[in-house]
Amino acid sequence: MATPFDLRHVAVRRASRGQIHAGVRRHLTYVAGLENIPLEGPVVLVANHSSYADHYFILTLIDALRGDGPGGNTWFPTKAESFQSRLSRLWHDSWFCYPVDRSAPGEEVFRKAQEILDQGAALCLYPEGTRGDGAELLPFKSGAFRMALAAGAPVVPIALGNLHRVMPKGARRPSRENGYVVVGEPLTVPDDTSELHKAASQMRDQARERIEQLLAHGATAAADRTSVEAAAAAIARLVHQRLTRAMSEDGRVDDDTADSAALLAELGLRMAPAQVDLLAQQARCRALGALNRPAPVRLVRLAGVAKDVDRVLEDAPDHPFAHYLAGALRGRLPRWAGGSRADAKEHFAQAAQDPALASRSLVALAQQQIAEGDHAGAATSLAAAEQAIATTDARGEIRRNRISRLRSQLTAA
């Protein structure tokens, strides 16, 4: 199935995407388990269904995790009645919905699902088949699991809690209620899938039981401060992973990655506004986005980010990654915008005390030392940086190459 790139559909998404994300941020007070959704590749999401808001919450979460490229689109099979009026059809077509005759779904439904998953996109299915009242789950149907088994895609259960109160049936606008989302580990695929209907039924029963458990867990965890802090810390790690995976050799990411990772950080900060790891990662997203702007705009934005990082360090003066960010910003900015090579070196030295940041911080420190003409200090920093590269460092080879290039500069000097 081709992605809808009709200009009308693009215009609808551009006009409404920000409002959808803002609405979800406003009403989502707890989200956990996002690390169970793969950052790329096909995935089938199975969720309970009690509100029209369900689409928006899942769409926003996948946008935050994957961006809005072809692999980040979330598709929704939707009742055919939603496509009858011209305006409704335009809206649903724009937001990756496709019509399904619920009274007599045919093989075409399975073909479309296969096309979507072949794109590496996400397919969201509601096994209840229709919206429930939110009080208890309706019986699950097995069609969603037959699609997943036929496609060989992982099936991830999602519990959407209290959304029936966020946007009740028949409501045109959301209420003041809030909801929560808990994502479970991928379902276990039966050992014997030769009988597709039997295997799908086993997964159907497993999914219903899992989603019931996730709903109960979310209702309790959303009110527990320790659980909320743990969930926010997990999102901070996910933002870091998302940026690191997409980063080029020169330390840049595209705008879509910077924006989507920033959205992910904002979702975490909605439930834990003072979580310092998330605040640091949010600043990192803003800094990476600023690097893609023209020089005058870039400097203004980076200076603003530097002030945000200073505020993080006021609350958490020993935070290693905030020190690394502060060093990177102070070393890049001109003096009139708050730059200082001496301050940058101090921040990098502080960040280097954390083993997870030692290698990158020491390389950055060496760059500042080379700029100052301190070649002996730079040689010492580069040697320490090389020793500090962890075997599990995904960017270890990139860092070794950078160290080699900096040593060549020292030799040529």
Coordinates of C-alpha atoms in Angstrom, one line a residue:
M1 CA 0.0 0.0 0.0
A2 CA 1.5 3.3 -1.0
T3 CA 1.8 6.1 1.5
P4 CA -0.8 8.8 0.9
F5 CA 1.3 11.6 -0.6
D6 CA -1.6 13.4 -2.3
L7 CA -1.0 17.1 -1.7
R8 CA -4.4 17.3 0.2
H9 CA -3.3 14.6 2.6
V10 CA 0.1 16.2 3.2
A11 CA -1.7 19.5 3.9
V12 CA -4.0 17.9 6.4
R13 CA -1.2 16.2 8.2
R14 CA 0.9 19.4 8.3
A15 CA -2.0 21.4 9.6
S16 CA -3.1 18.9 12.3
R17 CA 0.0 16.9 13.4
G18 CA 1.2 19.5 15.9
Q19 CA -2.3 19.9 17.4
I20 CA -2.7 16.1 17.8
H21 CA 0.7 15.8 19.5
A22 CA -0.1 18.8 21.8
G23 CA -3.4 17.2 22.8
V24 CA -1.8 13.9 23.6
R25 CA 0.9 15.6 25.7
R26 CA -1.8 17.4 27.6
H27 CA -3.8 14.3 28.4
L28 CA -1.1 11.6 28.8
T29 CA 0.1 11.5 32.4
Y30 CA 1.9 8.1 32.4
V31 CA 3.5 6.0 29.7
A32 CA 5.7 3.0 30.2
G33 CA 7.2 0.2 28.2
L34 CA 7.9 2.1 24.9
E35 CA 11.2 0.3 24.7
N36 CA 9.2 -2.8 23.7
I37 CA 8.3 -1.2 20.4
P38 CA 11.1 -1.7 17.8
L39 CA 12.5 1.6 16.5
E40 CA 12.3 0.3 12.9
G41 CA 10.9 -2.5 10.9
P42 CA 7.4 -4.0 10.7
V43 CA 5.4 -4.3 13.9
V44 CA 1.8 -5.1 14.7
L45 CA 0.4 -3.2 17.6
V46 CA -2.7 -4.7 19.3
A47 CA -4.6 -2.5 21.7
N48 CA -7.8 -2.2 23.6
H49 CA -10.3 0.2 22.1
S50 CA -12.7 2.5 24.0
S51 CA -12.2 5.9 22.5
Y52 CA -11.7 7.8 19.2
A53 CA -8.6 9.2 21.0
D54 CA -7.0 5.8 20.9
H55 CA -5.8 6.5 17.3
Y56 CA -4.2 9.8 18.3
F57 CA -2.3 8.4 21.3
I58 CA -0.8 5.6 19.3
L59 CA 0.0 7.8 16.4
T60 CA 1.8 10.3 18.6
L61 CA 3.8 7.5 20.4
I62 CA 5.0 6.0 17.1
D63 CA 5.8 9.5 15.7
A64 CA 7.9 10.0 18.8
L65 CA 9.7 6.7 18.5
R66 CA 10.1 6.5 14.7
G67 CA 9.5 9.9 13.2
D68 CA 7.1 10.5 10.4
G69 CA 8.9 8.8 7.5
P70 CA 7.4 5.8 5.7
G71 CA 8.6 3.4 8.4
G72 CA 7.2 5.7 11.1
N73 CA 3.7 5.8 9.7
T74 CA 1.0 4.1 11.8
W75 CA -1.8 2.5 9.8
F76 CA -5.3 1.8 11.1
P77 CA -7.9 -0.5 9.5
T78 CA -11.1 1.6 10.1
K79 CA -14.8 0.9 9.7
A80 CA -16.0 1.6 6.2
E81 CA -18.7 4.0 7.4
S82 CA -16.0 6.5 8.3
F83 CA -15.2 7.0 4.6
Q84 CA -18.7 7.8 3.4
S85 CA -18.6 11.6 3.6
R86 CA -16.0 13.5 1.6
L87 CA -14.6 15.4 4.6
S88 CA -14.4 12.3 6.8
R89 CA -12.8 10.3 4.0
L90 CA -10.1 13.0 3.5
W91 CA -9.3 13.0 7.2
H92 CA -9.0 9.2 7.5
D93 CA -7.1 8.9 4.3
S94 CA -4.7 11.5 5.4
W95 CA -4.0 9.8 8.7
F96 CA -3.3 6.3 7.2
C97 CA -6.6 4.7 7.8
Y98 CA -8.1 2.3 5.3
P99 CA -11.7 1.0 5.1
V100 CA -12.8 -2.4 6.3
D101 CA -16.2 -3.9 6.0
R102 CA -16.7 -5.2 9.6
S103 CA -19.6 -7.4 8.6
A104 CA -17.7 -9.3 5.9
P105 CA -14.0 -8.6 6.0
G106 CA -12.3 -10.3 3.0
E107 CA -8.9 -11.3 1.9
E108 CA -8.2 -7.8 0.8
V109 CA -7.8 -6.8 4.4
F110 CA -5.0 -9.3 4.8
R111 CA -3.3 -8.2 1.6
K112 CA -3.4 -4.6 2.7
A113 CA -1.9 -5.5 6.1
Q114 CA 0.9 -7.4 4.3
E115 CA 1.6 -4.4 2.1
I116 CA 1.9 -2.1 5.1
L117 CA 4.2 -4.4 7.0
D118 CA 6.3 -5.0 3.9
Q119 CA 7.0 -1.2 4.0
G120 CA 8.4 -1.7 7.5
A121 CA 5.6 0.4 9.0
A122 CA 3.4 -0.1 12.1
L123 CA 0.0 -1.6 11.8
C124 CA -2.4 -0.9 14.7
L125 CA -5.2 -3.4 15.2
Y126 CA -8.0 -3.4 17.8
P127 CA -8.9 -7.1 18.4
E128 CA -12.2 -6.1 20.1
G129 CA -13.4 -5.0 16.7
T130 CA -15.3 -2.0 18.0
R131 CA -15.1 0.5 20.8
G132 CA -16.0 -0.8 24.2
D133 CA -17.2 1.2 27.2
G134 CA -13.9 1.1 29.0
A135 CA -15.2 -0.8 32.0
E136 CA -14.0 -4.2 30.7
L137 CA -12.5 -5.6 27.6
L138 CA -14.8 -7.0 24.9
P139 CA -14.1 -10.5 23.5
F140 CA -11.0 -10.5 21.2
K141 CA -11.2 -11.7 17.6
S142 CA -8.3 -13.6 16.1
G143 CA -8.1 -11.9 12.7
A144 CA -5.4 -9.4 13.9
F145 CA -3.2 -12.3 15.0
R146 CA -3.7 -14.2 11.7
M147 CA -2.4 -11.1 9.9
A148 CA 0.6 -10.9 12.2
L149 CA 1.5 -14.6 11.9
A150 CA 1.2 -14.5 8.1
A151 CA 3.5 -11.5 7.9
G152 CA 6.0 -12.7 10.5
A153 CA 5.9 -9.4 12.3
P154 CA 6.3 -9.0 16.1
V155 CA 3.0 -8.4 17.9
V156 CA 3.2 -5.8 20.7
P157 CA 0.3 -5.4 23.2
I158 CA -0.7 -1.9 24.3
A159 CA -3.0 -1.0 27.1
L160 CA -4.8 2.3 26.7
G161 CA -6.1 3.3 30.1
N162 CA -8.9 5.8 30.9
L163 CA -9.1 7.1 27.3
H164 CA -12.9 6.4 27.3
R165 CA -13.1 9.3 29.7
V166 CA -10.6 11.5 27.8
M167 CA -12.9 11.4 24.7
P168 CA -16.2 9.6 25.5
K169 CA -18.3 8.2 22.7
G170 CA -20.1 10.9 20.8
A171 CA -17.9 13.7 22.2
R172 CA -16.5 16.2 19.7
R173 CA -13.9 17.5 22.1
P174 CA -11.7 15.9 24.8
S175 CA -12.6 16.3 28.4
R176 CA -10.3 17.3 31.2
E177 CA -9.6 13.7 32.1
N178 CA -6.2 12.1 31.6
G179 CA -5.1 8.7 30.4
Y180 CA -2.1 6.4 30.6
V181 CA -0.4 3.9 28.2
V182 CA 1.5 0.8 29.1
V183 CA 3.3 -1.2 26.4
G184 CA 4.1 -4.9 27.0
E185 CA 6.8 -7.1 25.7
P186 CA 6.1 -8.7 22.3
L187 CA 3.8 -11.7 22.5
T188 CA 5.2 -15.2 22.3
V189 CA 4.6 -16.9 19.0
P190 CA 3.3 -20.5 19.4
D191 CA 5.9 -23.2 18.6
D192 CA 3.5 -24.7 16.0
T193 CA 2.1 -22.2 13.5
S194 CA 1.2 -24.8 10.9
E195 CA -2.4 -24.5 11.9
L196 CA -2.8 -20.7 11.5
H197 CA -6.3 -20.4 13.1
K198 CA -5.2 -22.4 16.2
A199 CA -2.0 -20.4 16.6
A200 CA -3.9 -17.1 16.1
S201 CA -6.4 -18.1 18.8
Q202 CA -3.6 -18.9 21.2
M203 CA -2.1 -15.4 20.6
R204 CA -5.5 -13.8 20.9
D205 CA -6.0 -15.3 24.3
Q206 CA -2.5 -14.4 25.4
A207 CA -3.0 -10.8 24.2
R208 CA -6.3 -10.3 26.1
E209 CA -4.8 -11.6 29.3
R210 CA -1.6 -9.4 28.9
I211 CA -3.6 -6.2 28.1
E212 CA -5.8 -6.8 31.2
Q213 CA -2.6 -7.1 33.3
L214 CA -1.1 -4.0 31.7
L215 CA -4.3 -1.9 32.4
A216 CA -4.3 -3.0 36.0
H217 CA -0.5 -2.2 36.3
G218 CA -0.9 1.2 34.7
A219 CA -3.8 2.3 37.0
T220 CA -1.5 1.6 40.0
A221 CA 1.8 2.7 38.6
A222 CA 0.5 6.1 37.3
A223 CA -0.2 7.1 41.0
D224 CA 3.1 5.8 42.3
R225 CA 6.0 8.3 42.2
T226 CA 8.7 5.7 42.1
S227 CA 7.1 4.0 39.1
V228 CA 6.7 7.4 37.4
E229 CA 10.3 8.3 37.9
A230 CA 11.4 4.9 36.6
A231 CA 9.3 5.2 33.5
A232 CA 10.6 8.7 32.8
A233 CA 14.2 7.5 33.2
A234 CA 13.5 4.7 30.7
I235 CA 12.2 7.3 28.2
A236 CA 15.4 9.3 28.7
R237 CA 17.4 6.2 27.7
L238 CA 15.2 5.7 24.7
V239 CA 15.7 9.3 23.5
H240 CA 19.5 8.7 23.8
Q241 CA 19.2 5.5 21.8
R242 CA 17.1 7.1 19.2
L243 CA 19.5 9.9 18.6
T244 CA 22.6 7.8 18.7
R245 CA 21.3 5.3 16.1
A246 CA 20.5 8.1 13.7
M247 CA 23.6 10.2 14.2
S248 CA 26.0 10.8 11.4
E249 CA 29.8 10.5 11.7
D250 CA 30.0 14.3 12.3
G251 CA 27.5 14.2 15.1
R252 CA 24.4 15.4 13.3
V253 CA 20.9 14.2 12.9
D254 CA 18.2 15.2 10.5
D255 CA 15.3 17.4 11.5
D256 CA 12.8 14.6 11.6
T257 CA 14.9 12.7 14.1
A258 CA 15.6 15.8 16.3
D259 CA 11.9 16.7 16.3
S260 CA 10.6 13.2 17.0
A261 CA 13.1 12.6 19.8
A262 CA 12.2 16.0 21.3
L263 CA 8.6 14.9 21.3
L264 CA 9.5 11.7 23.0
A265 CA 11.4 13.7 25.7
E266 CA 8.3 16.0 26.1
L267 CA 6.1 13.0 26.7
G268 CA 8.4 11.8 29.5
L269 CA 8.6 15.3 31.0
R270 CA 4.8 15.5 31.1
M271 CA 4.8 12.9 33.8
A272 CA 8.1 13.9 35.5
P273 CA 8.8 17.6 34.8
A274 CA 12.0 17.7 36.8
Q275 CA 13.6 14.5 35.6
V276 CA 17.2 15.7 34.9
D277 CA 18.1 13.0 32.4
L278 CA 15.1 13.9 30.3
L279 CA 15.8 17.6 30.6
A280 CA 19.4 17.0 29.4
Q281 CA 18.2 14.9 26.5
Q282 CA 15.6 17.5 25.6
A283 CA 18.3 20.1 25.5
R284 CA 20.4 17.8 23.3
C285 CA 17.5 17.4 20.8
R286 CA 17.2 21.2 20.6
A287 CA 20.9 21.6 20.1
L288 CA 20.9 19.0 17.3
G289 CA 18.0 20.7 15.6
A290 CA 19.7 24.1 15.9
L291 CA 22.8 22.7 14.0
N292 CA 20.6 22.3 10.9
R293 CA 19.7 26.0 10.9
P294 CA 21.5 28.9 9.1
A295 CA 24.4 30.5 11.0
P296 CA 22.6 33.5 12.6
V297 CA 19.6 31.4 13.7
R298 CA 21.9 28.5 14.8
L299 CA 23.9 30.7 17.1
V300 CA 20.8 32.2 18.8
R301 CA 19.2 28.8 19.3
L302 CA 22.4 27.2 20.6
A303 CA 22.9 30.1 23.1
G304 CA 19.3 29.5 24.3
V305 CA 20.1 25.8 24.8
A306 CA 23.3 26.6 26.7
K307 CA 21.1 28.6 29.2
D308 CA 18.8 25.6 29.5
V309 CA 21.8 23.3 30.2
D310 CA 23.0 25.8 32.8
R311 CA 19.7 25.5 34.6
V312 CA 20.0 21.7 34.6
L313 CA 23.4 22.0 36.2
E314 CA 22.1 24.3 38.8
D315 CA 19.7 21.6 40.0
A316 CA 22.1 18.7 39.3
P317 CA 25.7 20.1 39.4
D318 CA 27.3 16.6 39.0
H319 CA 25.1 15.5 36.0
P320 CA 27.7 14.0 33.5
F321 CA 25.7 14.4 30.3
A322 CA 24.7 17.9 31.2
H323 CA 28.4 18.7 31.6
Y324 CA 29.2 17.2 28.2
L325 CA 26.4 19.2 26.6
A326 CA 27.6 22.4 28.3
G327 CA 31.2 21.7 27.1
A328 CA 30.0 21.1 23.5
L329 CA 28.0 24.3 23.5
R330 CA 30.6 26.6 25.2
G331 CA 33.2 25.3 22.8
R332 CA 31.1 26.0 19.8
L333 CA 29.7 29.4 20.6
P334 CA 31.6 32.6 20.1
R335 CA 32.5 34.6 23.2
W336 CA 29.8 37.2 22.7
A337 CA 27.2 34.5 22.7
G338 CA 28.5 32.8 25.9
G339 CA 31.3 30.7 24.5
S340 CA 34.4 30.0 26.5
R341 CA 37.1 27.5 25.6
A342 CA 38.2 27.3 29.3
D343 CA 34.7 26.6 30.4
A344 CA 34.3 23.9 27.7
K345 CA 37.5 22.2 28.9
E346 CA 36.3 22.2 32.5
H347 CA 32.9 20.7 31.5
F348 CA 34.5 18.0 29.3
A349 CA 36.9 17.0 32.1
Q350 CA 33.9 16.7 34.5
A351 CA 31.9 14.6 32.0
A352 CA 34.9 12.4 31.4
Q353 CA 34.7 11.1 35.0
D354 CA 31.7 9.0 33.9
P355 CA 32.9 5.9 32.1
A356 CA 30.0 5.9 29.7
L357 CA 31.0 9.4 28.6
A358 CA 34.7 9.3 29.0
S359 CA 35.8 8.5 25.5
R360 CA 33.6 11.2 23.7
S361 CA 34.4 13.8 26.4
L362 CA 38.1 13.2 26.1
V363 CA 38.0 13.5 22.3
A364 CA 36.1 16.8 22.7
L365 CA 38.6 18.0 25.3
A366 CA 41.5 17.1 22.9
Q367 CA 39.9 19.2 20.2
Q368 CA 39.8 22.2 22.5
Q369 CA 43.4 21.6 23.5
I370 CA 44.5 21.5 19.9
A371 CA 42.7 24.8 19.2
E372 CA 44.7 26.3 22.0
G373 CA 48.0 24.9 20.8
D374 CA 48.3 22.5 23.8
H375 CA 49.5 19.6 21.7
A376 CA 51.0 17.7 24.7
G377 CA 47.7 17.9 26.6
A378 CA 45.8 16.8 23.5
A379 CA 48.0 13.8 22.9
T380 CA 47.4 12.7 26.5
S381 CA 43.6 13.2 26.2
L382 CA 43.5 11.2 22.9
A383 CA 45.4 8.3 24.4
A384 CA 43.0 8.2 27.4
A385 CA 40.1 8.5 25.0
E386 CA 41.2 5.5 23.0
Q387 CA 41.6 3.5 26.2
A388 CA 38.1 4.4 27.3
I389 CA 36.2 3.2 24.2
A390 CA 34.0 0.4 25.5
T391 CA 33.6 -2.8 23.4
T392 CA 29.8 -2.2 23.4
D393 CA 30.1 1.4 22.2
A394 CA 28.0 1.6 19.0
R395 CA 30.1 4.6 17.8
G396 CA 33.4 3.1 18.9
E397 CA 34.8 2.7 15.4
I398 CA 33.7 6.3 14.5
R399 CA 35.5 7.6 17.6
R400 CA 38.7 5.6 16.8
N401 CA 38.7 7.2 13.3
R402 CA 38.3 10.6 14.8
I403 CA 41.1 10.0 17.2
S404 CA 43.3 8.9 14.3
R405 CA 42.5 12.1 12.4
L406 CA 43.3 14.3 15.4
R407 CA 46.6 12.6 15.9
S408 CA 47.5 13.3 12.3
Q409 CA 46.8 17.0 13.0
L410 CA 49.2 16.8 15.9
T411 CA 51.9 15.2 13.8
A412 CA 51.5 17.7 11.0
A413 CA 51.7 20.6 13.4

